[in-house]
Coordinates of C-alpha atoms and ligand atoms in Angstrom, one line a residue:
X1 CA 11.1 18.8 75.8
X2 CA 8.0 20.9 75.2
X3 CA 6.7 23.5 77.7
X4 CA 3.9 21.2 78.6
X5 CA 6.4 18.6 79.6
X6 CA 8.1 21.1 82.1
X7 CA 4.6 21.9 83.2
X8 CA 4.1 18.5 83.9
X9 CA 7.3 18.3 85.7
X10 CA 6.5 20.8 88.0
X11 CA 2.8 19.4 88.8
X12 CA 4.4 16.3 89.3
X13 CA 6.9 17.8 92.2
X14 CA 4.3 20.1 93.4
X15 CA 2.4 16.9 94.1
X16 CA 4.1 14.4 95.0
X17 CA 4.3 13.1 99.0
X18 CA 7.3 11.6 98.9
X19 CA 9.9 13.3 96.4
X20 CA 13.4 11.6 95.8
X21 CA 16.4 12.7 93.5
X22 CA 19.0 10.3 91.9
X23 CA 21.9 12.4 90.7
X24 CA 24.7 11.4 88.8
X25 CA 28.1 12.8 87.0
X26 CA 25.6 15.2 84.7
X27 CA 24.8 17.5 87.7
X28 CA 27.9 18.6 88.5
X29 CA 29.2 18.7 85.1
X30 CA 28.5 22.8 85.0
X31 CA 30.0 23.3 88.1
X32 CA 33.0 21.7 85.9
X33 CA 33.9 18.6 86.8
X34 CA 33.8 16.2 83.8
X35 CA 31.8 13.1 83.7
X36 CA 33.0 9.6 82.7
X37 CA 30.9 8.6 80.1
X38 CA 30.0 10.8 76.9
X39 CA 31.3 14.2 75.3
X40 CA 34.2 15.6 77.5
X41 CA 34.3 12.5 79.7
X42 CA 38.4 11.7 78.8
X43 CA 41.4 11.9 80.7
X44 CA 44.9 11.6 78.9
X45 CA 44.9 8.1 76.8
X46 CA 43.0 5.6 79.8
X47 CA 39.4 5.1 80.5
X48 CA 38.5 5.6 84.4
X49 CA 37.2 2.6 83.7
X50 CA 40.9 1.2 83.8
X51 CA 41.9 3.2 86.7
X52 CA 39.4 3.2 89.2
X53 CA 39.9 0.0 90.1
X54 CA 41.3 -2.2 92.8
X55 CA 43.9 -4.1 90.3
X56 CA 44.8 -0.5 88.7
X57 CA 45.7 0.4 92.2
X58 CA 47.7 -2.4 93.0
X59 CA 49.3 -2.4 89.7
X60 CA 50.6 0.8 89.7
X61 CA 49.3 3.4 92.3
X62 CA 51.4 6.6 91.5
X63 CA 49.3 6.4 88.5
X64 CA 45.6 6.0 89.9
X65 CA 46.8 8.6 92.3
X66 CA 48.3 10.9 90.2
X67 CA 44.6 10.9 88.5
X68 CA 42.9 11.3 91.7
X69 CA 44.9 14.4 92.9
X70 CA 43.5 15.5 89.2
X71 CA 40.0 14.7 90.4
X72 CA 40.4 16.1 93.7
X73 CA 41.9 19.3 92.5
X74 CA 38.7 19.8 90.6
X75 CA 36.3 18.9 93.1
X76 CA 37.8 21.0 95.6
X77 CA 37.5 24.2 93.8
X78 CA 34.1 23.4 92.3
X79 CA 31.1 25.6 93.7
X80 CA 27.5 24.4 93.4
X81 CA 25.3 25.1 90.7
X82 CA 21.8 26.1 90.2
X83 CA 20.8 22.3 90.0
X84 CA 22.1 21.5 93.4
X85 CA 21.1 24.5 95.0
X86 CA 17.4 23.7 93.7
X87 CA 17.2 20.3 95.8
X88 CA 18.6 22.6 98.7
X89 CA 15.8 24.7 98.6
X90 CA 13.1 21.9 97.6
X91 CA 14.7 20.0 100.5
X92 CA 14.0 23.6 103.2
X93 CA 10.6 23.3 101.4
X94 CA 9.9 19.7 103.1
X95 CA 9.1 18.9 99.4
X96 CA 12.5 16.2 98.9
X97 CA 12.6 14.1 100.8
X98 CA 15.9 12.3 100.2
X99 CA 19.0 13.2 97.5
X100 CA 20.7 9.8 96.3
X101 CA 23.9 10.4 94.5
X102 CA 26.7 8.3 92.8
X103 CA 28.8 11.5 92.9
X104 CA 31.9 12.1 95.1
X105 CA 32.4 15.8 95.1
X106 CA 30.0 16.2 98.2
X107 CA 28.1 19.3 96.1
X108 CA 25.0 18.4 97.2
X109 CA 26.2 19.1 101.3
X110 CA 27.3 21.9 99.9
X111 CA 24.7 23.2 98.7
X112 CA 22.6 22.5 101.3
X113 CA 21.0 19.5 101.3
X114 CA 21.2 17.6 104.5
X115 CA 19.4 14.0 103.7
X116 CA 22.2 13.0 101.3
X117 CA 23.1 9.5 100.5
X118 CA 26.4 9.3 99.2
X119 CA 26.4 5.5 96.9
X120 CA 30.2 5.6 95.7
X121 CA 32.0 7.6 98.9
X122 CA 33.5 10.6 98.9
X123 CA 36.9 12.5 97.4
X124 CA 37.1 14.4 100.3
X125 CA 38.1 11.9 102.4
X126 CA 41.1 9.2 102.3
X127 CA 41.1 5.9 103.8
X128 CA 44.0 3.0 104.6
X129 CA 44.5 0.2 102.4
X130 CA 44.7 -1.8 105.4
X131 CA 44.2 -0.8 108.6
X132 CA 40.7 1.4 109.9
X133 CA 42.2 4.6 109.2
X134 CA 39.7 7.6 107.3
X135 CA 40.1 11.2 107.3
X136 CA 38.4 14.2 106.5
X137 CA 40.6 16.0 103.7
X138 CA 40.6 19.8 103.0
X139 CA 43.0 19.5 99.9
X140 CA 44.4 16.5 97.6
X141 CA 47.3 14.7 99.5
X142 CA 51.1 16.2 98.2
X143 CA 52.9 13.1 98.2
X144 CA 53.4 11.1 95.2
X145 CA 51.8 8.4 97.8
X146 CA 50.2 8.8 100.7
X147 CA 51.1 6.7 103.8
X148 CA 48.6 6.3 106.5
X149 CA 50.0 7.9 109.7
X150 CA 49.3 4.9 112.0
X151 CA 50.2 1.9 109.9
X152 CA 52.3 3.5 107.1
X153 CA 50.6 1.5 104.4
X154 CA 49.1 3.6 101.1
X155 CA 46.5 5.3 101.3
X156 CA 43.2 5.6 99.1
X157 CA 40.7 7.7 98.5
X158 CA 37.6 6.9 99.8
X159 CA 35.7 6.1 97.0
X160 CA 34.0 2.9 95.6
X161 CA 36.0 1.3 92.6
X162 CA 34.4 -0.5 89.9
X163 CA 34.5 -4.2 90.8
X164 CA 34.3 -3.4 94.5
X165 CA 30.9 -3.5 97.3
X166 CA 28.6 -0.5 97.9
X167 CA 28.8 0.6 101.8
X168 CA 25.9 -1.7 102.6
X169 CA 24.1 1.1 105.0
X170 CA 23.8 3.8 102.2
X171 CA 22.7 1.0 99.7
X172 CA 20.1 -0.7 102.5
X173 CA 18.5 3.1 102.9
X174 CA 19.0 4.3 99.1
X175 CA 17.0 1.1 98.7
X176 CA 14.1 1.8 101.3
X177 CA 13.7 5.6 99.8
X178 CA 13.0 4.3 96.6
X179 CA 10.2 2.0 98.0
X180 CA 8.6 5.2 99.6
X181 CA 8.7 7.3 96.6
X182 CA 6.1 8.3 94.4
X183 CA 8.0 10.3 92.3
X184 CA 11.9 10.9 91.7
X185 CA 13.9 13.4 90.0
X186 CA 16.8 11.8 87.8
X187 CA 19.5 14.0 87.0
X188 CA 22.6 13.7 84.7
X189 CA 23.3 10.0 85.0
X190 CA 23.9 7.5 82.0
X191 CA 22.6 4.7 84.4
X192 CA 25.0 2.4 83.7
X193 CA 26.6 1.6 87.0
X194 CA 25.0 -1.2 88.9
X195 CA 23.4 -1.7 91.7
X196 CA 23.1 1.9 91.7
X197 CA 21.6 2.4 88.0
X198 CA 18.5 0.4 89.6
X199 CA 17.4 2.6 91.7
X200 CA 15.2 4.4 89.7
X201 CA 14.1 0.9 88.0
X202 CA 12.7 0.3 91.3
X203 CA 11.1 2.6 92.5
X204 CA 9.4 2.8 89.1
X205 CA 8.7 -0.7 89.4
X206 CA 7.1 0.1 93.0
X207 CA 4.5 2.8 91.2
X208 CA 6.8 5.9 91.5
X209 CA 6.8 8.6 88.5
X210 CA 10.4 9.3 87.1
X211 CA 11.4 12.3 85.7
X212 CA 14.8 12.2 83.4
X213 CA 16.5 15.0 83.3
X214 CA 19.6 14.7 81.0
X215 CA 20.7 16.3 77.5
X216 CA 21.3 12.9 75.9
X217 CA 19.2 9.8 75.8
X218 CA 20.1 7.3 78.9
X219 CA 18.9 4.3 80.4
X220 CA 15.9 5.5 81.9
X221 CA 14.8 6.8 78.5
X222 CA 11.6 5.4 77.1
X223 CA 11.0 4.7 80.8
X224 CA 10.8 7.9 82.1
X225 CA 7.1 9.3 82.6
X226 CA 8.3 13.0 81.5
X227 CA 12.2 12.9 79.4
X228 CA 13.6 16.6 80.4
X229 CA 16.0 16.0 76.9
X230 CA 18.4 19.3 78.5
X231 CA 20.8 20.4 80.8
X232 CA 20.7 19.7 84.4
X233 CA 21.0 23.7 85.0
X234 CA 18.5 24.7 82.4
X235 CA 16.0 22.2 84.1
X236 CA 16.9 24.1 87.4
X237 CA 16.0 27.1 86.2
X238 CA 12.4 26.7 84.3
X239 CA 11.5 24.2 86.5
X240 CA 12.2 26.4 89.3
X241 CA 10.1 29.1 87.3
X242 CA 7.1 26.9 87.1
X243 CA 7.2 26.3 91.1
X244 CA 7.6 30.2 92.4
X245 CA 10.8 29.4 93.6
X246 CA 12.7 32.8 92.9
X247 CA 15.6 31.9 90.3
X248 CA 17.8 34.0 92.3
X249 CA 17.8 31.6 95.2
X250 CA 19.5 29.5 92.7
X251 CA 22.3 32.0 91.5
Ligands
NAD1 P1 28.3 9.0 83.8 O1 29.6 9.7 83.5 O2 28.2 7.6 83.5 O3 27.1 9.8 83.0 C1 27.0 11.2 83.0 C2 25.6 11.5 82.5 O4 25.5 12.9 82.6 C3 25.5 11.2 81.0 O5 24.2 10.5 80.8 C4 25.4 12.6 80.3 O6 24.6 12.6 79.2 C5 24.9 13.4 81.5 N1 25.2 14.8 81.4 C6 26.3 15.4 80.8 N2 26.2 16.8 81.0 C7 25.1 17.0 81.7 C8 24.4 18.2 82.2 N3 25.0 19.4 82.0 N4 23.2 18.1 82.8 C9 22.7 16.8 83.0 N5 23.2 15.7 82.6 C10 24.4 15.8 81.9 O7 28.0 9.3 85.3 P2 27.2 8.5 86.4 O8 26.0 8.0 85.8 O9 27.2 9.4 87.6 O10 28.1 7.2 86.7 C11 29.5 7.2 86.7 C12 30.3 7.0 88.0 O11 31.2 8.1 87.9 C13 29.6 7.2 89.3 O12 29.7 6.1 90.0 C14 30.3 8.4 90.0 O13 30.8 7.9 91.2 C15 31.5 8.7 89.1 N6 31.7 10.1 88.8 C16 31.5 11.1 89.7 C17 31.7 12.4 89.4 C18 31.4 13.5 90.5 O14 31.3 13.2 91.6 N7 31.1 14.7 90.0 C19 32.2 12.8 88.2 C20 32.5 11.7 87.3 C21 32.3 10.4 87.6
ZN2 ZN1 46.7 2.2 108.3

């Protein structure tokens, strides 16, 4: 990424009339929760693929839950980072319009952002395997196995497992953003999940600009109309440089 590409970057978000992000693993990575895919992406000797899944659940849940209370651990002490606090402050500016994320850490709330789309559910909240039971949680569950407190079946976290639906209403209006952007900011996912990992695809497809901001090649690369080849909190920071936002609003 040259200067002139971050340039370019910023005219494109200074702009645009209808300004969308698509966020992924890679945004919260420096906040320090690992992603799934690429460097650092491991846990013990299984693939999350293998355990975020309804089967894995069924087959053995201490397991899957054992790695969620992991997961949740890290999530719940993770803070924000420059990167989400920029969309914060692009969102106060009326410039985003709309934050779509795959990530369940709820950061972007966090940070600020109040038009968040959440694809995959959250890890801040548990639901009933069986009966219409969800809650709020403010820390991972202690038991081995959670039991819902009306039905006494497990519990799960509320989050989408490969091989299961999207919740239709956040993929219906993830869907109708996309359609009404003319430019979206893509930052730190491989794109590999699906429906999700179309998104962007679309919207490009429906004339909107993409920027990819990630520090390896993804998906979107070669599609992408500027490739930010860097770190989602570098990015933050010169990007925010370009558009007089004052990088201490992002510390
Ligand atoms: P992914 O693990 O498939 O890909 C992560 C991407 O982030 C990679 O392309 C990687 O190159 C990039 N990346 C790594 N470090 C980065 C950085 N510092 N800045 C910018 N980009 C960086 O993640 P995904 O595309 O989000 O899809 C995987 C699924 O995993 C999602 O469905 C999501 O629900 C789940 N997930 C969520 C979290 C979270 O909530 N924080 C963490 C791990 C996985
Ligand atoms: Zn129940």
């Amino acid at each position: 990424m040259t200067p002139r590409d971050i340039a370019e970057a910023g005219r494109l978000v200074r702009e645009s009339r209808y300004l969308i992000a698509f966020t992924g693993a890679g945004i919260s990575a420096e906040s320090g929760i690992p992603v799934f895919r690429g460097p650092g992406g491991l846990w013990r000797k299984y693939r999350p693929e293998d355990l975020a899944t309804p089967e894995a659940f069924k087959r053995n849940p201490r397991l899957v839950w054992e790695w969620y209370r992991w997961r949740m651990e890290l999530v719940f002490s993770a803070k924000p980072n420059p990167a989400h606090k920029l969309l914060a402050r692009l969102e106060e500016k009326g410039i985003l319009k709309a934050v779509i994320t795959q990530n369940v850490d709820c950061l972007h709330r966090i940070a600020g952002n109040r038009r968040v789309i959440e694809l995959h559910g959250s890890l801040r909240r548990v639901k009933c395997t069986r009966c219409a039971y969800k809650a709020e949680i403010r820390a991972p569950p202690k038991e081995d196995l959670p039991r819902c407190p009306i039905c006494g079946s497990l519990l799960r976290p509320d989050v989408v497992w490969f091989g299961e639906p999207l919740p239709e209403g956040e993929l219906r209006e993830a869907f109708l953003e996309a359609s009404k952007a003319d430019v979206v900011l893509v930052i730190g996912t491989s794109g590999a999940v699906d429906p999700a990992g179309l998104i962007p695809l679309y919207a490009k497809k429906q004339g909107a600009k993409l920027i990819n901001v990630n520090p390896e090649p993804n998906r979107y690369t070669g599609i992408a109309d500027v490739e930010a080849r860097m770190g989602a909190v570098e990015f933050a920071k010169k990007i925010a440089i370009v558009l007089g936002i004052g990088e201490a609003s992002l510390g």
